[in-house]
GROMACS .gro file of C-alpha atoms in nm:
model
  483
    1MET     CA    1   5.931  -5.396 -11.145
    2ARG     CA    2   6.027  -5.089 -10.948
    3SER     CA    3   6.329  -5.200 -10.754
    4ALA     CA    4   6.376  -5.122 -10.387
    5ILE     CA    5   6.709  -5.295 -10.384
    6ILE     CA    6   6.984  -5.093 -10.227
    7GLU     CA    7   7.316  -5.160 -10.390
    8ALA     CA    8   7.623  -5.154 -10.170
    9ALA     CA    9   7.837  -5.075 -10.470
   10ASN     CA   10   7.670  -4.755 -10.587
   11GLY     CA   11   7.441  -4.647 -10.305
   12ARG     CA   12   7.127  -4.660 -10.528
   13LYS     CA   13   6.812  -4.696 -10.317
   14ARG     CA   14   6.437  -4.686 -10.317
   15CYS     CA   15   6.272  -4.768  -9.988
   16HIS     CA   16   6.025  -4.675  -9.720
   17ASN     CA   17   6.090  -4.605  -9.354
   18LYS     CA   18   5.772  -4.746  -9.204
   19ARG     CA   19   5.815  -4.950  -8.887
   20ASP     CA   20   5.559  -5.200  -8.765
   21GLU     CA   21   5.697  -5.334  -8.439
   22PRO     CA   22   5.848  -5.192  -8.126
   23VAL     CA   23   6.226  -5.304  -8.169
   24PRO     CA   24   6.515  -5.012  -8.230
   25THR     CA   25   6.749  -4.942  -8.517
   26TYR     CA   26   7.072  -4.772  -8.474
   27TYR     CA   27   7.210  -4.478  -8.660
   28ARG     CA   28   7.542  -4.300  -8.670
   29ARG     CA   29   7.591  -3.971  -8.490
   30GLU     CA   30   7.925  -3.816  -8.416
   31GLY     CA   31   8.099  -4.150  -8.440
   32GLN     CA   32   7.862  -4.317  -8.195
   33VAL     CA   33   7.597  -4.579  -8.260
   34LYS     CA   34   7.262  -4.455  -8.132
   35MET     CA   35   6.910  -4.595  -8.137
   36ARG     CA   36   6.628  -4.449  -8.341
   37ASN     CA   37   6.265  -4.542  -8.396
   38LYS     CA   38   5.980  -4.341  -8.535
   39LYS     CA   39   5.686  -4.546  -8.432
   40SER     CA   40   5.736  -4.733  -8.112
   41TRP     CA   41   5.851  -4.616  -7.786
   42LEU     CA   42   6.146  -4.828  -7.797
   43GLY     CA   43   6.266  -4.820  -8.141
   44THR     CA   44   6.217  -5.125  -8.339
   45ALA     CA   45   6.508  -5.026  -8.469
   46ALA     CA   46   6.412  -5.020  -8.130
   47MET     CA   47   6.572  -5.269  -7.968
   48ALA     CA   48   6.531  -5.302  -7.634
   49SER     CA   49   6.442  -5.535  -7.367
   50LEU     CA   50   6.638  -5.816  -7.247
   51VAL     CA   51   6.521  -6.024  -6.970
   52LEU     CA   52   6.811  -6.158  -6.784
   53LEU     CA   53   6.685  -6.461  -6.604
   54ALA     CA   54   6.820  -6.505  -6.259
   55ALA     CA   55   6.869  -6.872  -6.320
   56CYS     CA   56   7.090  -6.828  -6.619
   57GLY     CA   57   7.372  -7.051  -6.511
   58LYS     CA   58   7.729  -6.968  -6.594
   59GLU     CA   59   7.818  -6.712  -6.854
   60GLU     CA   60   7.879  -6.848  -7.204
   61GLY     CA   61   8.197  -6.752  -7.382
   62ALA     CA   62   8.217  -6.564  -7.708
   63ASP     CA   63   8.360  -6.873  -7.874
   64GLY     CA   64   8.013  -7.025  -7.895
   65THR     CA   65   8.093  -7.337  -7.695
   66GLY     CA   66   7.804  -7.512  -7.534
   67PRO     CA   67   7.535  -7.768  -7.591
   68SER     CA   68   7.458  -7.906  -7.932
   69ALA     CA   69   7.140  -7.834  -8.126
   70ASP     CA   70   6.947  -8.113  -7.960
   71GLY     CA   71   7.007  -7.958  -7.619
   72GLN     CA   72   7.274  -8.205  -7.509
   73LYS     CA   73   7.600  -8.077  -7.373
   74ALA     CA   74   7.884  -8.078  -7.622
   75PRO     CA   75   8.189  -8.285  -7.529
   76ALA     CA   76   8.428  -8.120  -7.287
   77GLY     CA   77   8.644  -7.867  -7.465
   78ALA     CA   78   8.431  -7.876  -7.781
   79LYS     CA   79   8.401  -7.551  -7.968
   80ALA     CA   80   8.162  -7.433  -8.233
   81ALA     CA   81   8.291  -7.490  -8.584
   82GLU     CA   82   8.368  -7.182  -8.792
   83PRO     CA   83   8.082  -7.146  -9.046
   84VAL     CA   84   8.289  -6.987  -9.324
   85ASP     CA   85   8.634  -6.849  -9.393
   86PRO     CA   86   8.640  -6.491  -9.249
   87ASN     CA   87   8.808  -6.374  -9.570
   88LYS     CA   88   8.549  -6.520  -9.806
   89GLN     CA   89   8.387  -6.284 -10.054
   90VAL     CA   90   8.009  -6.304 -10.100
   91GLU     CA   91   7.715  -6.076 -10.161
   92LEU     CA   92   7.407  -6.146  -9.948
   93THR     CA   93   7.062  -6.008 -10.022
   94VAL     CA   94   6.865  -5.902  -9.713
   95TYR     CA   95   6.487  -5.858  -9.718
   96SER     CA   96   6.342  -5.670  -9.421
   97MET     CA   97   5.975  -5.721  -9.336
   98LEU     CA   98   6.017  -5.412  -9.116
   99SER     CA   99   6.102  -5.171  -9.400
  100GLY     CA  100   6.404  -4.946  -9.346
  101ASN     CA  101   6.689  -4.872  -9.588
  102TYR     CA  102   7.038  -4.984  -9.675
  103GLU     CA  103   7.211  -4.717  -9.467
  104GLY     CA  104   7.005  -4.809  -9.163
  105PHE     CA  105   7.080  -5.177  -9.208
  106MET     CA  106   7.451  -5.116  -9.240
  107ALA     CA  107   7.454  -4.894  -8.931
  108SER     CA  108   7.253  -5.131  -8.715
  109GLU     CA  109   7.363  -5.472  -8.844
  110GLY     CA  110   7.588  -5.477  -9.150
  111GLN     CA  111   7.887  -5.297  -9.003
  112TYR     CA  112   7.903  -5.543  -8.714
  113ILE     CA  113   7.891  -5.842  -8.947
  114GLN     CA  114   8.173  -5.696  -9.155
  115ARG     CA  115   8.400  -5.674  -8.853
  116LYS     CA  116   8.443  -6.050  -8.877
  117TYR     CA  117   8.360  -6.090  -9.246
  118PRO     CA  118   8.502  -5.778  -9.414
  119ASN     CA  119   8.439  -5.913  -9.762
  120PHE     CA  120   8.068  -5.973  -9.708
  121LYS     CA  121   7.867  -5.727  -9.916
  122PHE     CA  122   7.494  -5.667  -9.889
  123LYS     CA  123   7.194  -5.576 -10.099
  124PHE     CA  124   6.888  -5.457  -9.909
  125ILE     CA  125   6.524  -5.486 -10.010
  126ALA     CA  126   6.231  -5.332  -9.825
  127PRO     CA  127   5.858  -5.366  -9.892
  128GLY     CA  128   5.738  -5.112 -10.147
  129THR     CA  129   5.575  -5.078 -10.487
  130GLY     CA  130   5.691  -5.380 -10.681
  131THR     CA  131   5.898  -5.517 -10.392
  132SER     CA  132   5.644  -5.686 -10.170
  133LEU     CA  133   5.752  -6.030 -10.055
  134LYS     CA  134   5.523  -6.183 -10.316
  135ASP     CA  135   5.673  -5.958 -10.585
  136VAL     CA  136   6.032  -6.058 -10.518
  137VAL     CA  137   5.940  -6.427 -10.511
  138THR     CA  138   5.753  -6.395 -10.840
  139ALA     CA  139   6.053  -6.220 -10.992
  140LYS     CA  140   6.277  -6.499 -10.858
  141THR     CA  141   6.493  -6.242 -10.682
  142PRO     CA  142   6.740  -6.435 -10.463
  143ILE     CA  143   6.700  -6.370 -10.091
  144ASP     CA  144   6.952  -6.487  -9.832
  145ILE     CA  145   6.846  -6.327  -9.502
  146ILE     CA  146   6.498  -6.217  -9.395
  147ILE     CA  147   6.448  -5.979  -9.102
  148SER     CA  148   6.107  -6.048  -8.950
  149THR     CA  149   5.872  -6.006  -8.659
  150PRO     CA  150   5.735  -6.322  -8.491
  151ASP     CA  151   5.459  -6.327  -8.754
  152VAL     CA  152   5.634  -6.551  -9.006
  153GLN     CA  153   5.316  -6.667  -9.179
  154PRO     CA  154   5.369  -6.433  -9.479
  155ILE     CA  155   5.713  -6.591  -9.524
  156ILE     CA  156   5.564  -6.940  -9.509
  157ASP     CA  157   5.290  -6.842  -9.756
  158VAL     CA  158   5.546  -6.760 -10.027
  159GLY     CA  159   5.768  -7.060  -9.954
  160LEU     CA  160   6.071  -6.875  -9.817
  161ASP     CA  161   6.070  -7.052  -9.480
  162SER     CA  162   6.367  -7.273  -9.409
  163ASP     CA  163   6.451  -7.475  -9.098
  164ILE     CA  164   6.810  -7.396  -8.989
  165SER     CA  165   6.832  -7.681  -8.737
  166ASP     CA  166   7.077  -7.854  -8.969
  167LEU     CA  167   7.309  -7.552  -8.959
  168VAL     CA  168   7.279  -7.528  -8.581
  169GLN     CA  169   7.382  -7.892  -8.554
  170LYS     CA  170   7.649  -7.870  -8.825
  171TYR     CA  171   7.827  -7.587  -8.647
  172ASN     CA  172   7.747  -7.701  -8.292
  173TYR     CA  173   7.582  -7.366  -8.227
  174ASP     CA  174   7.461  -7.309  -7.872
  175LEU     CA  175   7.092  -7.209  -7.864
  176ASN     CA  176   7.102  -7.195  -7.484
  177ARG     CA  177   7.270  -6.855  -7.515
  178PHE     CA  178   6.928  -6.706  -7.591
  179LEU     CA  179   6.640  -6.622  -7.363
  180PRO     CA  180   6.423  -6.935  -7.373
  181VAL     CA  181   6.109  -6.740  -7.467
  182THR     CA  182   6.271  -6.620  -7.791
  183ILE     CA  183   6.353  -6.971  -7.914
  184ASP     CA  184   6.050  -7.150  -7.769
  185SER     CA  185   5.809  -6.898  -7.919
  186MET     CA  186   5.961  -6.936  -8.265
  187LYS     CA  187   5.928  -7.314  -8.247
  188HIS     CA  188   5.573  -7.284  -8.114
  189ILE     CA  189   5.473  -7.065  -8.407
  190THR     CA  190   5.643  -7.287  -8.667
  191GLY     CA  191   5.544  -7.627  -8.535
  192GLY     CA  192   5.885  -7.707  -8.389
  193LYS     CA  193   6.103  -7.567  -8.668
  194LEU     CA  194   6.371  -7.304  -8.623
  195PHE     CA  195   6.362  -7.057  -8.910
  196GLY     CA  196   6.619  -6.818  -8.765
  197LEU     CA  197   6.773  -6.660  -8.457
  198PRO     CA  198   6.652  -6.371  -8.242
  199GLY     CA  199   6.864  -6.059  -8.274
  200ARG     CA  200   6.663  -5.788  -8.097
  201VAL     CA  201   6.421  -5.786  -7.808
  202SER     CA  202   6.212  -5.498  -7.682
  203SER     CA  203   5.940  -5.473  -7.424
  204TYR     CA  204   5.780  -5.234  -7.177
  205THR     CA  205   5.868  -5.058  -6.855
  206LEU     CA  206   5.735  -4.774  -6.638
  207TYR     CA  207   5.854  -4.414  -6.649
  208TYR     CA  208   5.756  -4.161  -6.387
  209ASN     CA  209   5.779  -3.786  -6.339
  210LYS     CA  210   5.949  -3.719  -6.007
  211ASP     CA  211   5.849  -3.353  -6.024
  212LEU     CA  212   5.481  -3.447  -5.993
  213PHE     CA  213   5.557  -3.688  -5.709
  214ASP     CA  214   5.737  -3.406  -5.528
  215LYS     CA  215   5.461  -3.157  -5.607
  216PHE     CA  216   5.197  -3.375  -5.444
  217GLY     CA  217   5.412  -3.527  -5.169
  218VAL     CA  218   5.394  -3.886  -5.293
  219PRO     CA  219   5.688  -4.128  -5.238
  220TYR     CA  220   5.876  -4.238  -5.549
  221LEU     CA  221   5.822  -4.578  -5.708
  222ASN     CA  222   6.047  -4.867  -5.609
  223ASP     CA  223   6.148  -5.192  -5.774
  224LYS     CA  224   5.928  -5.413  -5.555
  225MET     CA  225   5.596  -5.249  -5.630
  226THR     CA  226   5.310  -5.455  -5.775
  227TRP     CA  227   5.032  -5.326  -5.999
  228ASP     CA  228   4.820  -5.302  -5.686
  229ASP     CA  229   5.078  -5.064  -5.538
  230ILE     CA  230   5.101  -4.868  -5.864
  231GLN     CA  231   4.724  -4.826  -5.868
  232GLU     CA  232   4.719  -4.687  -5.515
  233THR     CA  233   5.009  -4.452  -5.591
  234ALA     CA  234   4.843  -4.335  -5.913
  235ARG     CA  235   4.520  -4.267  -5.726
  236ARG     CA  236   4.704  -4.029  -5.494
  237LEU     CA  237   4.849  -3.847  -5.793
  238THR     CA  238   4.520  -3.811  -5.982
  239ARG     CA  239   4.371  -3.469  -5.907
  240VAL     CA  240   4.292  -3.123  -6.039
  241ASP     CA  241   4.545  -2.861  -5.933
  242GLY     CA  242   4.554  -2.501  -6.052
  243GLY     CA  243   4.288  -2.581  -6.308
  244VAL     CA  244   4.497  -2.865  -6.457
  245GLN     CA  245   4.379  -3.226  -6.457
  246TYR     CA  246   4.665  -3.456  -6.356
  247TYR     CA  247   4.648  -3.828  -6.425
  248GLY     CA  248   4.827  -4.072  -6.201
  249PHE     CA  249   4.860  -4.338  -6.468
  250ALA     CA  250   4.837  -4.388  -6.845
  251GLY     CA  251   4.999  -4.608  -7.105
  252ASP     CA  252   4.971  -4.849  -7.394
  253ILE     CA  253   4.681  -5.083  -7.317
  254ILE     CA  254   4.833  -5.344  -7.550
  255ALA     CA  255   5.112  -5.398  -7.297
  256MET     CA  256   4.854  -5.472  -7.029
  257LEU     CA  257   4.623  -5.693  -7.237
  258ASP     CA  258   4.916  -5.903  -7.358
  259MET     CA  259   5.068  -5.932  -7.010
  260ASN     CA  260   5.066  -6.299  -6.913
  261GLU     CA  261   5.238  -6.610  -6.789
  262LYS     CA  262   5.086  -6.820  -7.067
  263ALA     CA  263   4.991  -6.631  -7.382
  264PRO     CA  264   4.618  -6.543  -7.389
  265GLN     CA  265   4.419  -6.647  -7.693
  266TYR     CA  266   4.237  -6.376  -7.884
  267VAL     CA  267   4.141  -6.620  -8.159
  268ASP     CA  268   4.090  -6.997  -8.140
  269PRO     CA  269   4.357  -7.142  -8.373
  270LYS     CA  270   4.132  -7.432  -8.476
  271THR     CA  271   3.804  -7.252  -8.537
  272GLN     CA  272   3.961  -6.914  -8.622
  273GLN     CA  273   3.689  -6.748  -8.417
  274ALA     CA  274   3.747  -6.473  -8.161
  275THR     CA  275   3.747  -6.581  -7.796
  276LEU     CA  276   3.692  -6.250  -7.620
  277SER     CA  277   3.366  -6.303  -7.434
  278ASN     CA  278   3.490  -6.541  -7.167
  279ASP     CA  279   3.590  -6.548  -6.801
  280TYR     CA  280   3.960  -6.490  -6.878
  281TRP     CA  281   3.904  -6.153  -7.045
  282LYS     CA  282   3.645  -6.055  -6.786
  283ARG     CA  283   3.905  -6.105  -6.513
  284VAL     CA  284   4.159  -5.904  -6.716
  285PHE     CA  285   3.915  -5.616  -6.760
  286ASP     CA  286   3.813  -5.623  -6.396
  287ARG     CA  287   4.171  -5.573  -6.281
  288LEU     CA  288   4.274  -5.320  -6.550
  289VAL     CA  289   3.972  -5.091  -6.562
  290PRO     CA  290   4.049  -4.933  -6.219
  291LEU     CA  291   4.398  -4.833  -6.341
  292TYR     CA  292   4.255  -4.630  -6.628
  293SER     CA  293   3.932  -4.498  -6.478
  294MET     CA  294   4.050  -4.281  -6.189
  295VAL     CA  295   3.882  -3.990  -6.366
  296PRO     CA  296   3.524  -4.127  -6.386
  297ASN     CA  297   3.362  -4.155  -6.731
  298PHE     CA  298   3.661  -3.993  -6.897
  299ALA     CA  299   3.539  -3.867  -7.235
  300GLU     CA  300   3.864  -3.938  -7.422
  301PRO     CA  301   3.981  -4.281  -7.303
  302THR     CA  302   4.215  -4.332  -7.598
  303LYS     CA  303   4.431  -4.047  -7.468
  304LEU     CA  304   4.515  -4.267  -7.171
  305THR     CA  305   4.530  -4.607  -7.343
  306ASN     CA  306   4.716  -4.518  -7.663
  307LEU     CA  307   5.097  -4.549  -7.672
  308THR     CA  308   5.166  -4.221  -7.852
  309THR     CA  309   4.910  -3.993  -7.684
  310SER     CA  310   4.985  -4.120  -7.335
  311ARG     CA  311   5.356  -4.067  -7.400
  312ASN     CA  312   5.291  -3.710  -7.511
  313MET     CA  313   5.083  -3.644  -7.200
  314PHE     CA  314   5.378  -3.764  -6.996
  315SER     CA  315   5.674  -3.603  -7.173
  316LYS     CA  316   5.524  -3.290  -7.333
  317GLU     CA  317   5.211  -3.193  -7.142
  318LYS     CA  318   5.350  -3.329  -6.814
  319SER     CA  319   5.000  -3.414  -6.697
  320VAL     CA  320   5.066  -3.788  -6.645
  321ALA     CA  321   5.274  -3.900  -6.348
  322ILE     CA  322   5.334  -4.267  -6.440
  323VAL     CA  323   5.331  -4.405  -6.794
  324ILE     CA  324   5.391  -4.740  -6.962
  325GLY     CA  325   5.644  -4.706  -7.238
  326VAL     CA  326   5.872  -4.911  -7.458
  327ASN     CA  327   6.209  -4.946  -7.293
  328ASP     CA  328   6.403  -4.710  -7.516
  329ALA     CA  329   6.466  -4.446  -7.252
  330GLY     CA  330   6.802  -4.335  -7.388
  331THR     CA  331   6.654  -4.260  -7.728
  332ARG     CA  332   6.336  -4.093  -7.611
  333ALA     CA  333   6.483  -3.879  -7.338
  334VAL     CA  334   6.732  -3.728  -7.583
  335SER     CA  335   6.517  -3.697  -7.896
  336GLU     CA  336   6.213  -3.561  -7.711
  337LYS     CA  337   6.418  -3.349  -7.470
  338TRP     CA  338   6.253  -3.455  -7.150
  339ASP     CA  339   6.291  -3.143  -6.937
  340MET     CA  340   6.176  -3.298  -6.613
  341ASN     CA  341   6.316  -3.503  -6.328
  342TRP     CA  342   6.223  -3.854  -6.439
  343ASP     CA  343   6.320  -4.211  -6.364
  344ILE     CA  344   6.239  -4.572  -6.446
  345SER     CA  345   6.059  -4.847  -6.255
  346PRO     CA  346   6.032  -5.215  -6.354
  347PHE     CA  347   5.720  -5.346  -6.525
  348PRO     CA  348   5.524  -5.481  -6.225
  349SER     CA  349   5.313  -5.792  -6.178
  350PHE     CA  350   4.987  -5.836  -5.991
  351LYS     CA  351   5.002  -5.984  -5.641
  352SER     CA  352   4.770  -6.263  -5.752
  353ASN     CA  353   4.982  -6.344  -6.060
  354PRO     CA  354   5.350  -6.286  -5.976
  355LYS     CA  355   5.478  -6.483  -6.276
  356GLU     CA  356   5.307  -6.263  -6.534
  357GLY     CA  357   5.511  -6.027  -6.745
  358PRO     CA  358   5.495  -5.821  -7.064
  359GLN     CA  359   5.536  -5.999  -7.394
  360PRO     CA  360   5.868  -5.939  -7.568
  361SER     CA  361   5.878  -5.798  -7.918
  362VAL     CA  362   6.142  -5.998  -8.101
  363ARG     CA  363   6.320  -5.928  -8.426
  364TYR     CA  364   6.426  -6.250  -8.596
  365TYR     CA  365   6.695  -6.304  -8.858
  366LEU     CA  366   6.597  -6.588  -9.089
  367VAL     CA  367   6.783  -6.782  -9.356
  368SER     CA  368   6.575  -6.785  -9.675
  369ALA     CA  369   6.478  -7.110  -9.845
  370THR     CA  370   6.605  -6.971 -10.177
  371SER     CA  371   6.948  -6.877 -10.049
  372LYS     CA  372   7.244  -7.022 -10.238
  373PHE     CA  373   7.464  -6.911  -9.949
  374ARG     CA  374   7.299  -7.068  -9.645
  375ASP     CA  375   7.625  -7.117  -9.456
  376GLU     CA  376   7.733  -6.759  -9.522
  377ALA     CA  377   7.391  -6.624  -9.421
  378PHE     CA  378   7.408  -6.827  -9.101
  379ALA     CA  379   7.759  -6.697  -9.036
  380ALA     CA  380   7.642  -6.337  -9.079
  381ILE     CA  381   7.353  -6.385  -8.838
  382THR     CA  382   7.561  -6.560  -8.571
  383GLN     CA  383   7.822  -6.285  -8.591
  384PHE     CA  384   7.556  -6.021  -8.527
  385VAL     CA  385   7.428  -6.206  -8.218
  386SER     CA  386   7.779  -6.282  -8.091
  387ASP     CA  387   7.873  -6.177  -7.740
  388ASP     CA  388   8.119  -5.913  -7.858
  389VAL     CA  389   7.867  -5.734  -8.079
  390GLN     CA  390   7.575  -5.762  -7.842
  391ARG     CA  391   7.786  -5.637  -7.553
  392GLU     CA  392   7.865  -5.322  -7.749
  393LEU     CA  393   7.500  -5.266  -7.833
  394VAL     CA  394   7.401  -5.315  -7.469
  395LYS     CA  395   7.632  -5.032  -7.369
  396GLU     CA  396   7.439  -4.808  -7.607
  397GLY     CA  397   7.109  -4.900  -7.441
  398ALA     CA  398   6.995  -5.200  -7.645
  399THR     CA  399   6.865  -5.508  -7.469
  400PRO     CA  400   6.965  -5.824  -7.658
  401PRO     CA  401   6.794  -6.165  -7.665
  402LEU     CA  402   7.072  -6.329  -7.465
  403GLN     CA  403   7.066  -6.453  -7.110
  404ASN     CA  404   7.426  -6.370  -7.029
  405VAL     CA  405   7.412  -6.230  -6.675
  406GLY     CA  406   7.709  -6.001  -6.743
  407TYR     CA  407   7.498  -5.774  -6.963
  408ALA     CA  408   7.296  -5.628  -6.675
  409ASP     CA  409   7.585  -5.425  -6.539
  410LEU     CA  410   7.673  -5.290  -6.885
  411LEU     CA  411   7.324  -5.178  -6.983
  412ALA     CA  412   7.328  -4.818  -7.115
  413SER     CA  413   7.670  -4.755  -6.962
  414GLY     CA  414   7.763  -4.566  -7.279
  415VAL     CA  415   7.461  -4.333  -7.270
  416PRO     CA  416   7.544  -4.020  -7.065
  417GLU     CA  417   7.179  -3.913  -7.052
  418LEU     CA  418   7.095  -4.224  -6.848
  419LYS     CA  419   7.362  -4.175  -6.586
  420GLY     CA  420   7.203  -4.197  -6.243
  421LYS     CA  421   6.881  -4.349  -6.378
  422ASN     CA  422   6.744  -4.686  -6.269
  423VAL     CA  423   6.847  -4.844  -6.601
  424LYS     CA  424   6.819  -5.203  -6.476
  425ALA     CA  425   6.445  -5.141  -6.460
  426LEU     CA  426   6.446  -5.137  -6.840
  427ILE     CA  427   6.463  -5.515  -6.812
  428PRO     CA  428   6.127  -5.673  -6.715
  429PRO     CA  429   6.159  -5.908  -6.416
  430VAL     CA  430   5.995  -6.177  -6.632
  431TYR     CA  431   5.867  -6.203  -6.988
  432GLY     CA  432   5.525  -6.335  -7.077
  433GLU     CA  433   5.475  -6.597  -7.343
  434MET     CA  434   5.439  -6.454  -7.694
  435ASN     CA  435   5.118  -6.467  -7.895
  436MET     CA  436   5.123  -6.557  -8.261
  437LYS     CA  437   5.051  -6.212  -8.402
  438ASP     CA  438   4.879  -6.287  -8.731
  439GLN     CA  439   4.614  -6.077  -8.905
  440TYR     CA  440   4.331  -6.243  -8.712
  441TYR     CA  441   4.500  -6.174  -8.381
  442ILE     CA  442   4.550  -5.808  -8.476
  443ALA     CA  443   4.185  -5.773  -8.580
  444ALA     CA  444   4.056  -5.930  -8.258
  445ARG     CA  445   4.288  -5.726  -8.039
  446ALA     CA  446   4.174  -5.403  -8.202
  447GLU     CA  447   3.812  -5.482  -8.114
  448LEU     CA  448   3.911  -5.578  -7.759
  449ILE     CA  449   4.085  -5.241  -7.717
  450ASN     CA  450   3.779  -5.065  -7.856
  451GLY     CA  451   3.564  -5.244  -7.601
  452PHE     CA  452   3.801  -5.156  -7.319
  453ASN     CA  453   3.790  -4.787  -7.412
  454LYS     CA  454   3.409  -4.796  -7.403
  455VAL     CA  455   3.420  -4.934  -7.051
  456ILE     CA  456   3.662  -4.660  -6.940
  457ALA     CA  457   3.434  -4.398  -7.093
  458GLY     CA  458   3.136  -4.537  -6.902
  459GLN     CA  459   2.958  -4.628  -7.225
  460LYS     CA  460   2.945  -5.005  -7.169
  461ASP     CA  461   2.967  -5.252  -6.884
  462VAL     CA  462   3.238  -5.518  -6.906
  463ASN     CA  463   3.013  -5.807  -7.014
  464THR     CA  464   2.847  -5.608  -7.291
  465ALA     CA  465   3.176  -5.465  -7.413
  466LEU     CA  466   3.333  -5.811  -7.438
  467ARG     CA  467   3.034  -5.965  -7.614
  468GLU     CA  468   3.019  -5.686  -7.870
  469ALA     CA  469   3.398  -5.696  -7.917
  470GLU     CA  470   3.383  -6.066  -7.997
  471GLU     CA  471   3.101  -6.016  -8.247
  472ALA     CA  472   3.287  -5.731  -8.419
  473ALA     CA  473   3.611  -5.932  -8.425
  474ASN     CA  474   3.445  -6.231  -8.588
  475LYS     CA  475   3.296  -6.003  -8.851
  476LYS     CA  476   3.643  -5.863  -8.930
  477ILE     CA  477   3.794  -6.212  -8.939
  478ALA     CA  478   3.527  -6.321  -9.187
  479GLU     CA  479   3.610  -6.023  -9.405
  480LEU     CA  480   3.980  -6.107  -9.396
  481LYS     CA  481   3.909  -6.467  -9.496
  482SER     CA  482   3.704  -6.354  -9.794
  483LYS     CA  483   3.987  -6.148  -9.942
   0.00000   0.00000   0.00000
C-alpha cells in the first residue's frame, strides 16, 4: 500500500491538497498564522463563520465549567476534569477526509494542541492512492482522530464511528459552549449520537464594490437591508456604461438554495427519491430568479451563479457590484490583491422569512472507533476548541463554532488589511439548519442548479425546470445506488 502517512519524526509525506468544503486552513507566514484555501471562498482551511447568537447568556470560562453532558447544570463550583496529564507522551494518528498534509495540519491544529500537550506527536493521513478510508481500515491502520465534514456516512460505512457522549460525561465537558446548530445537526445526522466536536465554521456574506456604487450614485449597503432591498439596489447598479455590462448582483447559488430556517429536503430520506418538483422549490425559484435575471435571457447564467466565476467578475473584472462570497475576506483580499474600495454587508434575509439564514459549513473532529487512545484524542480535540486557542484564531479572521459573545469584538483584529472594514458582517445574523450532505443530496442539488440556470437563461419556465430537474436527479440517484 502506498502510504500517505506523514511522519512527525522524519517529515516523510505523500498527500494531496484537494479541498471539498468551504472551511479555512492556516499557514505560517512571517511568524503569523494566516488562512489559506484553494477552493472555497472562505478557506476550508477556510474557517470562517461564527454566528454569535444574541441570546448566548453569560460568557463561559476557559476552564470548561458548565453543564454536564445531559444538559443539566453542573454543581456550583464544579470544573471539568482534566482528560490526561499534560506531560503524557503519545502519538496520535489523524485522518483528514478533507485532504491536506502534515505541515498544514500542524500549522492549523497541531501546534495549538501541543501548547498544552507538548509531548503529543502526530501522524497524518490524507485520502490518496492506497490511503482511502476503506484502504486504511482494511490495512488495520490505527486511527485516533478523524477530521470530517458533516457527511459522516463514509465513516459509518467503514465502522469508524464512535459516540463520545461517555467522554463528554466523564470529563463534565460543556457542550453549551458551541453554537447549537453545530451540535444539533451532528446529532440529527447520527440519530442522536455525538461522534465529535465542531472545530471550524464557515458560511457566506456579501461583499460590495464601493467604487461602482460611487460611479453610479447609489447609496452603500447597510446592515439592516433585506434581500428585497438588495434586489432593488442591484437593479439600480445593473446597466451598460462605456460599452461595459455591469451586473448589480451575482454569487454562489448554493448559498441561496440552502438558505433556510428549517433545512430543505432535496431527497426524501425514506424513499431516497428527489423532491424538487414541489411548491417549496417553486417558491424558492420565484423569489431568487429576479436577483439573477436583471439582464434578460443572459446567455451565460453560470457566470453569475457559480462561486468562482462570480468572484472573479467581482474582484478581477470589477463588473459585479455585489457578490455572495464565503466569509474569508482577510484571506481573499490579500491573496487576490483587491485593488478597489470594497466592504462587507451581512447575509440578508427576506422580509417574509426573517429567521432564514445561510447554512454553516462545519468541520468536525471525531474520535475514531479504533483508537486505543480515546481519552488522549478527546483531550487534543478539546484543547483545539478551547477559548484560548479559538480566541487567537478569531483575531486572525477565523470564525469559530462557539457562542461566546466576547469573540465578536476580536474578530479579525489581527488582520491589518481588514482595518476599517465592516468585519462583524462576516458573521451571519442567523444560521439555517444544516442538510445532510450525502451523495444523493449532492446529485439532486446539482440538477436543481442546472434547472435554475436554464430559467435564468430563458430556456425553461420554473415548473418545467423543476420537473426535469427532479427526473434527472432520480436518474442519477438510481445510478449511484447501482454502483
